[in-house]
Short mmCIF file of C-alpha atoms in Angstrom, two decimals:
data_model
loop_
_atom_site.label_atom_id
_atom_site.label_comp_id
_atom_site.label_asym_id
_atom_site.label_seq_id
_atom_site.Cartn_x
_atom_site.Cartn_y
_atom_site.Cartn_z
CA MET O 1217 6.42 -26.55 -17.62
CA ARG O 1218 8.48 -23.22 -17.28
CA ARG O 1219 6.53 -22.59 -14.11
CA LEU O 1220 7.14 -26.02 -12.77
CA ALA O 1221 10.92 -25.76 -13.71
CA ARG O 1222 11.10 -22.32 -11.78
CA LEU O 1223 9.19 -23.46 -8.63
CA SER O 1224 11.95 -26.42 -8.79
CA PHE O 1225 14.65 -24.13 -8.73
CA ILE O 1226 13.27 -21.98 -6.27
CA PHE O 1227 12.86 -25.07 -3.96
CA PHE O 1228 16.40 -26.00 -4.71
CA THR O 1229 17.81 -22.59 -3.93
CA ALA O 1230 15.89 -22.63 -0.60
CA TRP O 1231 17.56 -26.13 0.30
CA ARG O 1232 21.00 -24.73 -0.94
CA TYR O 1233 20.88 -21.79 1.48
CA GLY O 1234 19.37 -23.46 4.60
CA LEU O 1235 16.14 -22.03 4.33
CA LEU O 1236 14.13 -25.28 4.49
CA PRO O 1237 14.25 -25.26 8.30
CA LEU O 1238 12.73 -22.03 8.43
CA LEU O 1239 9.90 -23.19 5.99
CA ARG O 1240 9.52 -26.25 8.14
CA ASP O 1241 8.85 -24.41 11.46
CA ILE O 1242 6.30 -22.16 9.70
CA LEU O 1243 4.35 -25.40 8.64
CA LYS O 1244 1.24 -26.99 10.46
CA PRO O 1245 2.30 -30.34 11.91
CA GLY O 1246 1.69 -33.23 9.27
CA ILE O 1247 3.22 -35.33 6.55
CA ARG O 1248 4.71 -32.15 4.75
CA ARG O 1249 6.63 -30.92 7.73
CA GLY O 1250 7.96 -34.29 8.46
CA LEU O 1251 9.34 -34.61 4.77
CA LEU O 1252 10.83 -31.20 5.15
CA THR O 1253 12.51 -32.29 8.47
CA ILE O 1254 14.28 -35.14 6.45
CA LEU O 1255 15.59 -32.84 3.81
CA CYS O 1256 16.68 -30.43 6.47
CA TRP O 1257 19.24 -32.84 7.60
CA THR O 1258 21.20 -32.46 4.26
CA SER O 1259 20.71 -28.65 3.94
CA PRO O 1260 23.72 -26.74 3.77
CA GLY O 1261 24.05 -23.01 5.00
CA GLN O 1262 22.00 -23.80 8.39
CA SER O 1263 24.89 -22.02 10.49
CA LEU O 1264 23.85 -18.55 8.98
CA PRO O 1265 21.50 -16.21 10.68
CA ARG O 1266 17.98 -16.79 9.43
CA GLY O 1267 17.90 -13.26 8.11
CA GLU O 1268 21.00 -13.74 6.26
CA ARG O 1269 19.73 -17.17 4.80
CA ILE O 1270 16.50 -15.29 3.41
CA ARG O 1271 18.38 -12.49 1.81
CA LEU O 1272 20.70 -14.81 0.09
CA THR O 1273 18.02 -16.83 -1.23
CA LEU O 1274 16.28 -13.91 -2.80
CA GLU O 1275 19.70 -12.56 -4.28
CA ALA O 1276 20.27 -15.99 -6.07
CA LEU O 1277 16.56 -16.13 -7.20
CA GLY O 1278 17.18 -12.96 -9.33
CA PRO O 1279 16.25 -9.06 -9.45
CA ILE O 1280 12.39 -9.52 -9.11
CA PHE O 1281 12.66 -11.43 -5.87
CA VAL O 1282 15.47 -9.01 -4.85
CA LYS O 1283 12.96 -6.15 -5.22
CA PHE O 1284 10.15 -8.32 -3.51
CA GLY O 1285 12.68 -8.44 -0.46
CA GLN O 1286 13.23 -4.73 -0.58
CA VAL O 1287 9.49 -4.02 -0.41
CA LEU O 1288 8.87 -6.77 2.12
CA SER O 1289 11.56 -4.95 4.36
CA THR O 1290 9.14 -2.14 4.67
CA ARG O 1291 6.52 -4.31 6.30
CA ARG O 1292 8.12 -4.27 9.86
CA ASP O 1293 4.54 -4.42 11.33
CA LEU O 1294 4.72 -8.05 10.09
CA LEU O 1295 8.27 -9.29 10.14
CA PRO O 1296 10.67 -9.79 13.07
CA GLU O 1297 13.11 -7.22 13.45
CA ASP O 1298 16.45 -9.24 12.25
CA ILE O 1299 14.72 -10.55 8.98
CA ALA O 1300 13.70 -6.75 8.07
CA ASN O 1301 17.15 -5.48 8.71
CA GLU O 1302 18.82 -8.11 6.66
CA LEU O 1303 16.24 -7.46 3.89
CA ALA O 1304 17.03 -3.77 4.00
CA LYS O 1305 20.45 -4.57 2.90
CA LEU O 1306 19.40 -6.08 -0.46
CA GLN O 1307 21.03 -4.44 -3.42
CA ASP O 1308 19.70 -4.68 -6.99
CA GLN O 1309 22.48 -4.72 -9.18
CA VAL O 1310 21.81 -6.18 -12.74
CA PRO O 1311 24.21 -6.47 -15.67
CA PRO O 1312 23.16 -4.19 -18.46
CA PHE O 1313 21.68 -5.10 -21.85
CA SER O 1314 23.28 -4.58 -25.16
CA ASN O 1315 24.07 -1.35 -26.44
CA ALA O 1316 22.56 -1.89 -29.83
CA GLU O 1317 19.24 -2.90 -28.26
CA SER O 1318 19.00 0.05 -25.93
CA CYS O 1319 19.62 2.40 -29.11
CA ARG O 1320 16.92 0.44 -30.98
CA LEU O 1321 14.47 0.98 -28.34
CA ILE O 1322 15.24 4.74 -28.02
CA GLU O 1323 14.79 5.07 -31.76
CA GLN O 1324 11.53 3.14 -31.74
CA ALA O 1325 9.96 5.23 -29.03
CA LEU O 1326 11.08 8.63 -30.22
CA GLY O 1327 10.40 7.86 -33.91
CA GLN O 1328 13.76 9.16 -35.06
CA SER O 1329 17.46 8.03 -35.19
CA ILE O 1330 19.77 8.71 -32.30
CA GLU O 1331 21.84 11.30 -34.56
CA GLU O 1332 18.67 13.20 -35.26
CA VAL O 1333 17.76 13.87 -31.66
CA PHE O 1334 21.16 13.74 -30.00
CA ILE O 1335 24.49 15.68 -31.00
CA SER O 1336 26.13 12.96 -28.90
CA PHE O 1337 24.76 9.85 -27.27
CA ASP O 1338 26.84 7.52 -24.83
CA ALA O 1339 25.43 3.98 -25.62
CA THR O 1340 27.39 2.51 -22.62
CA PRO O 1341 25.01 2.96 -19.64
CA VAL O 1342 26.07 4.76 -16.68
CA ALA O 1343 23.65 2.77 -14.30
CA SER O 1344 21.68 -0.45 -14.80
CA ALA O 1345 18.94 -1.91 -12.67
CA SER O 1346 16.28 -4.81 -12.81
CA VAL O 1347 13.72 -2.48 -14.57
CA ALA O 1348 15.63 0.01 -16.78
CA GLN O 1349 19.20 1.48 -17.41
CA VAL O 1350 20.23 5.11 -17.98
CA HIS O 1351 22.39 6.54 -20.62
CA PHE O 1352 23.90 10.18 -21.11
CA GLY O 1353 23.46 12.41 -24.11
CA ILE O 1354 23.44 16.05 -25.53
CA LEU O 1355 20.20 17.23 -26.98
CA ARG O 1356 19.79 18.74 -30.56
CA GLY O 1357 17.51 21.90 -30.72
CA THR O 1358 14.38 21.42 -32.74
CA GLU O 1359 12.07 24.09 -34.70
CA LYS O 1360 9.69 23.80 -31.81
CA HIS O 1361 12.46 23.83 -29.07
CA PRO O 1362 15.42 25.53 -30.18
CA GLU O 1363 16.54 26.02 -26.55
CA TRP O 1364 17.31 22.68 -26.35
CA GLU O 1365 20.42 22.94 -28.33
CA GLY O 1366 23.14 21.55 -26.45
CA ARG O 1367 21.52 20.45 -23.13
CA ALA O 1368 22.94 17.59 -21.19
CA VAL O 1369 20.34 14.83 -20.61
CA ALA O 1370 19.80 11.39 -19.02
CA VAL O 1371 17.72 8.81 -20.95
CA LYS O 1372 16.20 6.18 -19.13
CA VAL O 1373 15.15 2.94 -20.97
CA LEU O 1374 12.93 0.21 -19.83
CA ARG O 1375 14.56 -3.39 -19.97
CA PRO O 1376 13.28 -5.21 -23.17
CA GLY O 1377 10.92 -8.14 -22.41
CA ILE O 1378 10.63 -7.61 -18.82
CA LEU O 1379 7.06 -7.41 -18.57
CA PRO O 1380 6.63 -11.40 -19.28
CA ILE O 1381 9.55 -12.10 -16.72
CA ILE O 1382 7.83 -10.03 -14.03
CA ASP O 1383 4.51 -11.57 -14.82
CA GLY O 1384 5.90 -14.97 -14.58
CA ASP O 1385 7.56 -14.49 -11.42
CA LEU O 1386 4.69 -12.57 -9.92
CA ALA O 1387 2.49 -15.73 -10.69
CA LEU O 1388 4.96 -17.90 -8.74
CA LEU O 1389 5.08 -15.52 -5.99
CA TYR O 1390 1.28 -15.60 -5.83
CA ASP O 1391 1.32 -19.41 -5.78
CA LEU O 1392 3.91 -19.46 -3.10
CA ALA O 1393 1.90 -17.12 -0.94
CA LYS O 1394 -1.21 -19.35 -1.30
CA ILE O 1395 0.90 -22.30 -0.07
CA ILE O 1396 2.20 -20.43 2.78
CA GLU O 1397 -1.21 -19.14 3.55
CA LYS O 1398 -2.70 -22.48 3.54
CA LEU O 1399 0.10 -24.64 5.06
CA SER O 1400 1.62 -22.24 7.70
CA GLU O 1401 0.29 -21.77 11.24
CA ASP O 1402 1.07 -18.04 11.11
CA GLY O 1403 0.02 -17.85 7.34
CA ARG O 1404 -3.09 -15.49 8.03
CA ARG O 1405 -1.11 -12.91 10.14
CA LEU O 1406 1.75 -12.71 7.66
CA LYS O 1407 -0.90 -11.83 4.79
CA PRO O 1408 1.45 -13.43 1.98
CA ARG O 1409 -1.18 -12.71 -0.67
CA GLU O 1410 -1.59 -9.08 0.27
CA ASN O 1411 2.01 -8.40 0.42
CA VAL O 1412 2.51 -9.81 -3.03
CA ALA O 1413 -0.41 -7.72 -4.39
CA GLU O 1414 1.40 -4.58 -2.96
CA PHE O 1415 4.52 -5.49 -4.53
CA ASP O 1416 2.65 -6.20 -7.84
CA THR O 1417 1.23 -2.59 -7.75
CA TYR O 1418 4.54 -1.03 -6.97
CA LEU O 1419 6.39 -3.01 -9.71
CA HIS O 1420 3.92 -2.27 -12.42
CA ASP O 1421 3.96 1.39 -11.57
CA GLU O 1422 7.61 1.44 -12.18
CA LEU O 1423 7.18 -0.37 -15.56
CA ASP O 1424 5.32 3.02 -16.64
CA LEU O 1425 7.90 5.50 -17.10
CA MET O 1426 5.61 8.07 -17.86
CA ARG O 1427 4.28 7.61 -14.39
CA GLU O 1428 7.73 8.19 -13.15
CA ALA O 1429 8.07 11.26 -15.14
CA ALA O 1430 4.94 12.73 -13.68
CA ASN O 1431 5.91 11.90 -10.15
CA ALA O 1432 9.08 13.79 -10.82
CA SER O 1433 7.48 16.70 -12.43
CA GLN O 1434 5.04 17.29 -9.59
CA LEU O 1435 7.90 16.94 -7.05
CA ARG O 1436 9.87 19.68 -9.14
CA ARG O 1437 6.92 22.00 -9.22
CA TYR O 1438 6.69 21.89 -5.21
CA PHE O 1439 10.34 22.55 -4.94
CA VAL O 1440 11.25 24.88 -8.00
CA ASP O 1441 12.15 27.63 -5.96
CA SER O 1442 13.81 25.57 -3.15
CA LYS O 1443 17.45 26.27 -2.05
CA LYS O 1444 17.94 22.85 -0.78
CA LEU O 1445 16.46 20.45 -3.17
CA MET O 1446 16.90 19.73 -6.94
CA ILE O 1447 14.90 17.63 -9.35
CA PRO O 1448 15.45 17.04 -13.11
CA GLU O 1449 13.22 18.52 -15.51
CA MET O 1450 11.25 16.21 -17.85
CA TYR O 1451 11.54 16.90 -21.76
CA TRP O 1452 7.88 15.82 -22.18
CA ASP O 1453 7.97 15.76 -26.01
CA LEU O 1454 10.62 13.08 -25.62
CA CYS O 1455 9.02 11.07 -22.84
CA HIS O 1456 7.20 7.69 -23.52
CA THR O 1457 6.17 4.75 -21.45
CA ASN O 1458 9.38 2.77 -22.08
CA VAL O 1459 11.69 5.77 -22.65
CA ILE O 1460 12.05 9.15 -20.74
CA VAL O 1461 14.45 12.04 -21.49
CA MET O 1462 15.28 14.38 -18.40
CA GLU O 1463 17.79 16.96 -17.49
CA LYS O 1464 21.13 15.56 -16.40
CA MET O 1465 21.99 16.28 -12.87
CA ASP O 1466 25.56 16.45 -11.68
CA GLY O 1467 26.52 15.45 -8.30
CA ILE O 1468 28.16 12.99 -6.22
CA SER O 1469 26.19 9.88 -4.30
CA ILE O 1470 25.42 10.86 -0.73
CA GLY O 1471 26.93 7.60 0.13
CA ARG O 1472 30.52 8.59 -0.97
CA THR O 1473 30.86 10.43 2.19
CA GLU O 1474 34.97 10.76 1.95
CA GLU O 1475 34.55 12.66 -1.33
CA LEU O 1476 31.89 14.86 -0.12
CA ARG O 1477 34.10 15.66 3.03
CA ALA O 1478 37.19 16.43 0.90
CA ALA O 1479 34.82 18.75 -1.18
CA GLY O 1480 34.07 20.84 1.85
CA VAL O 1481 30.46 19.80 2.29
CA ASP O 1482 28.99 20.65 5.47
CA PHE O 1483 27.56 17.66 7.00
CA LYS O 1484 25.65 19.04 9.78
CA LYS O 1485 23.82 21.31 7.37
CA LEU O 1486 23.19 18.38 4.97
CA ALA O 1487 21.71 16.21 7.58
CA ALA O 1488 19.42 19.12 8.91
CA ASP O 1489 18.47 20.10 5.10
CA GLY O 1490 17.52 16.18 4.54
CA VAL O 1491 15.41 15.95 7.35
CA GLU O 1492 13.47 19.36 6.22
CA ILE O 1493 13.12 18.26 2.91
CA PHE O 1494 11.33 15.05 3.87
CA PHE O 1495 9.13 16.30 6.32
CA THR O 1496 8.12 19.28 3.92
CA GLN O 1497 7.48 16.72 1.28
CA VAL O 1498 5.24 14.60 3.72
CA PHE O 1499 3.31 17.15 5.93
CA GLU O 1500 3.12 20.28 3.80
CA HIS O 1501 2.62 18.68 0.27
CA GLY O 1502 1.42 15.05 1.15
CA PHE O 1503 3.54 13.64 -1.62
CA PHE O 1504 6.98 12.21 -0.89
CA HIS O 1505 9.94 10.38 -2.74
CA ALA O 1506 9.71 7.02 -1.27
CA ASP O 1507 12.90 5.43 -2.56
CA MET O 1508 15.42 7.55 -0.79
CA HIS O 1509 18.35 5.23 -0.75
CA PRO O 1510 21.89 6.44 -1.40
CA GLY O 1511 21.86 5.40 -5.03
CA ASN O 1512 18.87 7.94 -5.66
CA ILE O 1513 20.45 10.89 -3.80
CA MET O 1514 23.22 12.98 -4.86
CA ILE O 1515 24.89 16.25 -3.58
CA SER O 1516 25.69 18.95 -6.06
CA LEU O 1517 29.25 20.36 -5.96
CA GLU O 1518 28.72 23.16 -8.74
CA PRO O 1519 29.25 26.57 -7.32
CA GLU O 1520 25.81 27.82 -8.01
CA THR O 1521 24.06 24.90 -6.29
CA PHE O 1522 26.76 23.68 -3.89
CA GLY O 1523 25.64 21.45 -0.94
CA ARG O 1524 22.14 21.01 -2.68
CA PHE O 1525 20.46 17.57 -2.68
CA ILE O 1526 19.51 16.01 -5.96
CA SER O 1527 16.87 13.37 -6.08
CA LEU O 1528 16.66 10.68 -8.71
CA ASP O 1529 14.40 7.72 -9.59
CA PHE O 1530 10.78 8.52 -8.89
CA GLY O 1531 9.20 5.08 -9.78
CA ILE O 1532 8.02 4.71 -6.13
CA VAL O 1533 6.38 7.78 -4.24
CA GLY O 1534 3.98 7.88 -1.33
CA ALA O 1535 0.83 10.01 -1.23
CA LEU O 1536 -1.32 11.00 1.90
CA SER O 1537 -4.76 12.20 1.65
CA GLN O 1538 -6.25 14.97 3.65
CA SER O 1539 -7.72 12.17 6.30
CA ASP O 1540 -4.25 10.47 6.38
CA LYS O 1541 -2.62 13.97 7.32
CA SER O 1542 -5.50 14.72 9.91
CA TYR O 1543 -5.10 11.61 11.61
CA LEU O 1544 -1.37 11.98 11.73
CA ALA O 1545 -1.92 15.59 12.99
CA LEU O 1546 -4.01 14.39 15.83
CA ASN O 1547 -1.85 11.59 16.72
CA PHE O 1548 1.34 13.89 16.87
CA LEU O 1549 -0.37 16.28 19.12
CA ALA O 1550 -1.40 13.34 21.47
CA PHE O 1551 2.04 12.00 21.54
CA PHE O 1552 3.66 15.27 22.25
CA ASN O 1553 1.12 15.54 25.09
CA ARG O 1554 1.74 11.94 26.27
CA ASP O 1555 -2.16 11.52 25.93
CA TYR O 1556 -1.89 7.97 25.00
CA ARG O 1557 -5.75 7.24 25.64
CA ARG O 1558 -6.39 9.70 22.74
CA VAL O 1559 -4.13 7.59 20.48
CA ALA O 1560 -5.72 4.47 21.44
CA GLU O 1561 -9.09 6.38 20.68
CA LEU O 1562 -8.13 7.56 17.20
CA HIS O 1563 -7.07 4.13 16.20
CA ILE O 1564 -10.46 2.85 17.26
CA GLU O 1565 -12.33 5.89 15.62
CA SER O 1566 -10.37 5.39 12.29
CA GLY O 1567 -11.37 1.84 12.23
CA TRP O 1568 -8.05 0.33 12.17
CA VAL O 1569 -8.69 -1.90 14.98
CA PRO O 1570 -11.98 -3.70 15.88
CA ALA O 1571 -14.69 -1.53 17.50
CA ASN O 1572 -14.59 -3.90 20.48
CA THR O 1573 -11.26 -3.35 21.46
CA ARG O 1574 -10.70 -2.04 24.99
CA VAL O 1575 -9.29 1.38 24.89
CA GLU O 1576 -7.46 0.59 28.28
CA GLU O 1577 -5.51 -2.24 26.82
CA LEU O 1578 -4.60 -0.42 23.52
CA GLU O 1579 -3.62 2.52 25.59
CA GLY O 1580 -1.23 0.42 27.90
CA ALA O 1581 0.34 -0.93 24.89
CA ILE O 1582 1.21 2.22 23.30
CA ARG O 1583 2.40 3.88 26.60
CA SER O 1584 4.93 0.83 27.14
CA VAL O 1585 6.39 1.66 23.62
CA CYS O 1586 6.46 5.37 23.64
CA GLU O 1587 7.02 6.39 27.46
CA PRO O 1588 10.58 5.21 27.69
CA TYR O 1589 11.58 7.50 24.81
CA PHE O 1590 10.37 10.92 26.58
CA ASP O 1591 12.86 10.44 29.46
CA ARG O 1592 16.04 10.45 27.03
CA PRO O 1593 17.83 13.27 25.40
CA LEU O 1594 16.07 14.09 22.35
CA LYS O 1595 18.85 13.25 20.09
CA GLU O 1596 18.43 9.65 21.17
CA ILE O 1597 15.05 9.27 20.22
CA SER O 1598 14.27 7.89 16.75
CA LEU O 1599 11.05 8.56 15.20
CA GLY O 1600 11.21 5.60 12.77
CA ILE O 1601 12.00 3.15 15.61
CA VAL O 1602 8.97 4.41 17.71
CA LEU O 1603 6.65 4.09 14.50
CA MET O 1604 8.07 0.48 13.81
CA ARG O 1605 7.65 -0.71 17.35
CA LEU O 1606 4.16 0.88 17.70
CA PHE O 1607 3.16 -1.23 14.40
CA GLN O 1608 4.68 -4.36 15.91
CA THR O 1609 2.78 -3.81 19.29
CA SER O 1610 -0.42 -3.14 17.48
CA ARG O 1611 -0.26 -6.59 15.72
CA ARG O 1612 -1.83 -8.28 18.65
CA PHE O 1613 -4.76 -6.05 18.39
CA LYS O 1614 -5.36 -6.91 14.77
CA VAL O 1615 -4.48 -3.46 13.54
CA GLU O 1616 -4.76 -2.81 9.83
CA ILE O 1617 -1.71 -0.93 8.83
CA GLN O 1618 -2.44 1.24 5.95
CA PRO O 1619 -0.10 0.70 2.89
CA GLN O 1620 0.66 4.40 2.46
CA LEU O 1621 1.87 4.54 6.13
CA THR O 1622 4.05 1.56 6.07
CA LEU O 1623 5.63 3.33 3.06
CA LEU O 1624 6.17 6.71 5.11
CA GLN O 1625 7.75 4.65 7.88
CA LYS O 1626 10.02 2.86 5.75
CA THR O 1627 11.20 6.36 4.08
CA LEU O 1628 11.38 7.62 7.49
CA LEU O 1629 13.79 5.00 8.68
CA ASN O 1630 15.96 5.54 5.52
CA VAL O 1631 15.91 9.22 6.21
CA GLU O 1632 16.62 9.29 9.76
CA GLY O 1633 19.42 6.64 9.23
CA LEU O 1634 21.24 8.96 6.58
CA ALA O 1635 20.85 12.02 8.58
CA ARG O 1636 22.47 10.22 11.61
CA GLN O 1637 25.21 8.86 9.29
CA LEU O 1638 26.02 12.50 8.31
CA ASP O 1639 25.50 13.93 11.79
CA PRO O 1640 25.61 11.43 14.72
CA ASP O 1641 24.66 14.04 17.05
CA MET O 1642 21.80 15.46 15.02
CA ASP O 1643 18.43 16.06 17.27
CA LEU O 1644 15.81 14.82 14.77
CA TRP O 1645 12.72 15.91 16.69
CA LYS O 1646 14.20 19.46 17.28
CA THR O 1647 14.86 19.77 13.50
CA ALA O 1648 11.57 18.33 12.53
CA LYS O 1649 9.34 20.19 15.25
CA PRO O 1650 9.19 23.60 13.70
CA ILE O 1651 7.73 22.00 10.44
CA LEU O 1652 5.51 19.59 12.51
CA GLU O 1653 3.98 22.61 14.29
CA LYS O 1654 3.51 24.66 11.16
CA TRP O 1655 1.88 21.47 9.70
CA VAL O 1656 -0.50 21.14 12.50
CA SER O 1657 -1.44 24.57 12.74
CA GLN O 1658 -2.60 24.41 9.27
CA GLN O 1659 -4.51 21.33 9.64
CA LEU O 1660 -6.05 22.16 12.79
CA GLY O 1661 -7.25 25.26 14.77
CA TRP O 1662 -8.57 28.77 13.63
CA ARG O 1663 -6.01 29.16 10.82
CA ALA O 1664 -7.11 25.71 9.16
CA LEU O 1665 -10.80 26.79 9.61
CA VAL O 1666 -10.20 30.14 8.05
CA ASP O 1667 -8.33 28.59 5.12
CA GLY O 1668 -11.24 26.08 4.64
CA ILE O 1669 -13.55 28.78 4.44
CA LYS O 1670 -11.66 30.78 1.93
CA ALA O 1671 -11.00 27.44 -0.04
CA GLU O 1672 -14.83 26.69 -0.14
CA ALA O 1673 -15.95 30.40 -0.81
CA PRO O 1674 -16.17 29.98 -4.33
CA SER O 1675 -18.97 27.25 -4.09
CA TRP O 1676 -20.92 29.05 -1.51
CA ALA O 1677 -21.09 31.98 -3.60
CA GLN O 1678 -23.07 29.70 -6.00
CA ILE O 1679 -25.09 27.93 -3.35
CA LEU O 1680 -26.13 30.77 -1.01
CA PRO O 1681 -28.29 32.81 -3.57
CA THR O 1682 -30.23 29.61 -4.42
CA LEU O 1683 -31.06 28.65 -0.76
CA PRO O 1684 -34.27 30.77 -0.56
CA ARG O 1685 -35.82 29.17 -3.76
CA LEU O 1686 -34.76 25.63 -2.58
CA ILE O 1687 -36.36 26.35 0.55
CA ALA O 1688 -39.45 27.72 -0.89
CA GLU O 1689 -39.87 24.67 -3.30
CA SER O 1690 -39.22 22.36 -0.52
CA LEU O 1691 -42.16 23.90 1.62
CA ALA O 1692 -44.56 24.01 -1.64
CA GLN O 1693 -43.66 20.25 -2.40
CA ALA O 1694 -44.60 19.61 1.39
CA ARG O 1695 -48.17 21.24 1.07
CA ILE O 1696 -49.02 19.72 -2.36
CA PRO O 1697 -52.72 18.37 -1.86
CA ARG O 1698 -53.24 14.62 -1.31
CA LYS O 1699 -54.99 14.21 -4.72
CA ASP O 1700 -52.01 15.60 -6.68
CA GLN O 1701 -49.76 13.51 -4.98
CA ASN O 1702 -48.19 10.42 -6.80
CA THR O 1703 -48.21 6.97 -5.59
CA GLU O 1704 -44.74 7.25 -3.83
CA LEU O 1705 -45.77 10.48 -2.00
CA GLU O 1706 -48.92 8.84 -0.80
CA VAL O 1707 -46.90 5.85 0.60
CA LEU O 1708 -44.76 8.50 2.50
CA LYS O 1709 -47.75 10.77 3.85
CA SER O 1710 -47.45 9.65 7.48
CA LEU O 1711 -43.52 10.32 7.40
CA LEU O 1712 -44.24 13.67 5.82
CA LEU O 1713 -46.74 14.94 8.43
CA GLN O 1714 -44.21 13.99 11.13
CA GLU O 1715 -41.62 15.78 9.59
CA ARG O 1716 -43.37 19.08 9.14
CA ARG O 1717 -42.52 20.60 12.06
CA THR O 1718 -38.97 19.38 11.86
CA HIS O 1719 -38.83 21.12 8.67
CA ARG O 1720 -39.58 24.47 9.99
CA LEU O 1721 -36.75 23.89 12.52
CA LEU O 1722 -34.53 22.76 9.54
CA VAL O 1723 -35.26 25.91 7.73
CA GLY O 1724 -34.34 28.29 10.51
CA ALA O 1725 -31.03 26.24 11.19
CA LEU O 1726 -30.04 26.72 7.55
CA LEU O 1727 -30.54 30.51 7.69
CA PHE O 1728 -28.71 30.70 10.77
CA ALA O 1729 -25.89 28.46 9.34
CA GLY O 1730 -25.84 30.54 6.11
CA GLY O 1731 -25.35 33.93 8.21
CA PHE O 1732 -22.92 32.15 10.54
CA LEU O 1733 -20.83 31.16 7.73
CA ALA O 1734 -21.09 34.11 5.82
CA GLY O 1735 -19.86 35.98 8.97
CA ILE O 1736 -16.98 33.84 9.23
CA LEU O 1737 -16.13 34.38 5.67
CA ILE O 1738 -16.06 38.18 6.14
CA ILE O 1739 -14.04 37.91 9.10
CA GLY O 1740 -11.57 35.37 7.57
CA LEU O 1741 -11.05 37.34 4.56
CA GLY O 1742 -10.67 40.47 6.65
CA LEU O 1743 -7.70 38.94 8.50
CA TYR O 1744 -5.57 38.63 5.47
#
């Protein structure tokens, strides 16, 4: 009954904000479409643009639907540009839960009273969102950690009872996705169930604060010596799945540009540093903060760290595998050389498009997107927009866009927009090019080969000494008399006879390969 009541409220909200005409237009012709047409005559809010109607509907339905809209805004390969831009405006502002409840949850998680853990604790939250809220406090030292005495910390607390609410709304989203997929003429292309499943994963990841703490810890390890980025330290003895305690970071939100300008922050340097930080995370570490909106980014004004970025909220991060990075490296090289045929071939080789796709057609589509940008000044080129239009163009070729790359594209758009807001004349390509060149050099070419050989050297030290024994055993096995062979080997007798000559060639090839790799290893180690 609760789900039925919630579904009715969703339908009423869609009618109230003039969303029914949009729903009607995507339905297949039939009785349902006719009934919606009648209801549309009385539907208010139809004068607003369609993107704004969708945004207002999601805001009225509550924080879970707002977060779904935020995630959906990253799928620019599936959505029209006006709707994606409007969904990107969604703000997740939720009233805080009670101070007493927050203190109870913290004490329950830590197994101690607030007074035992903190010298002082502000029960009034400094920030509140749909999933959690944040408090400030000052730690007491312990016998195990006396150095904690007097340290300022931020305490993040998961909103109580959030899991049943989320699961209920997710169940409704799955139901709505099935309805859209079944009744909509464009339902299959929009992939509503896959999008809800992706959102489900992101949301449940955010519900585990230990995962967020681990993400922050890994990024901090990558940038521990950085002069451009600061990430809070986690107090692991005080971290749990619903409560985490971290270093308090003092700074001003990057969205408060007037205050930063008055403080004397160099915006040109800030924009360049932000782009460098992002590309370093993506292309050097393959692990990046994927929720880089102004609410999660601050700038330090402390004398020792003046002008450095501060990153917060690591519930959503992106990770790229070695194959992802290699694919991107090859694509970037092809783009820089305007080799659109190679880009098309890479899409087919990677399995992202059907194998029967005509390379010439895909090449032409990619050229139509990319070529106009190369004749413009570099500062007018938007990497994010190019990537977004590539995704949109590839839709007709049934390209399966990988989730980790759409997350990268969404974050790139955020970073690029932020950088241009700080410095409208910034040349993004010029700033990013040295980082990309370094990365491509590491991924491809002789340096990558030598680094790979050095990385694999320990395993070779174990394998190479056993190679003669393995070859001898293999030869002896091949010469076993027929009467000693088991039933399975008798069945394969004809195959063994045919492979005897091939086996001798294989032995020679293995010895040659072993000698070649050993020689390369010696040369590689000698270079460093």
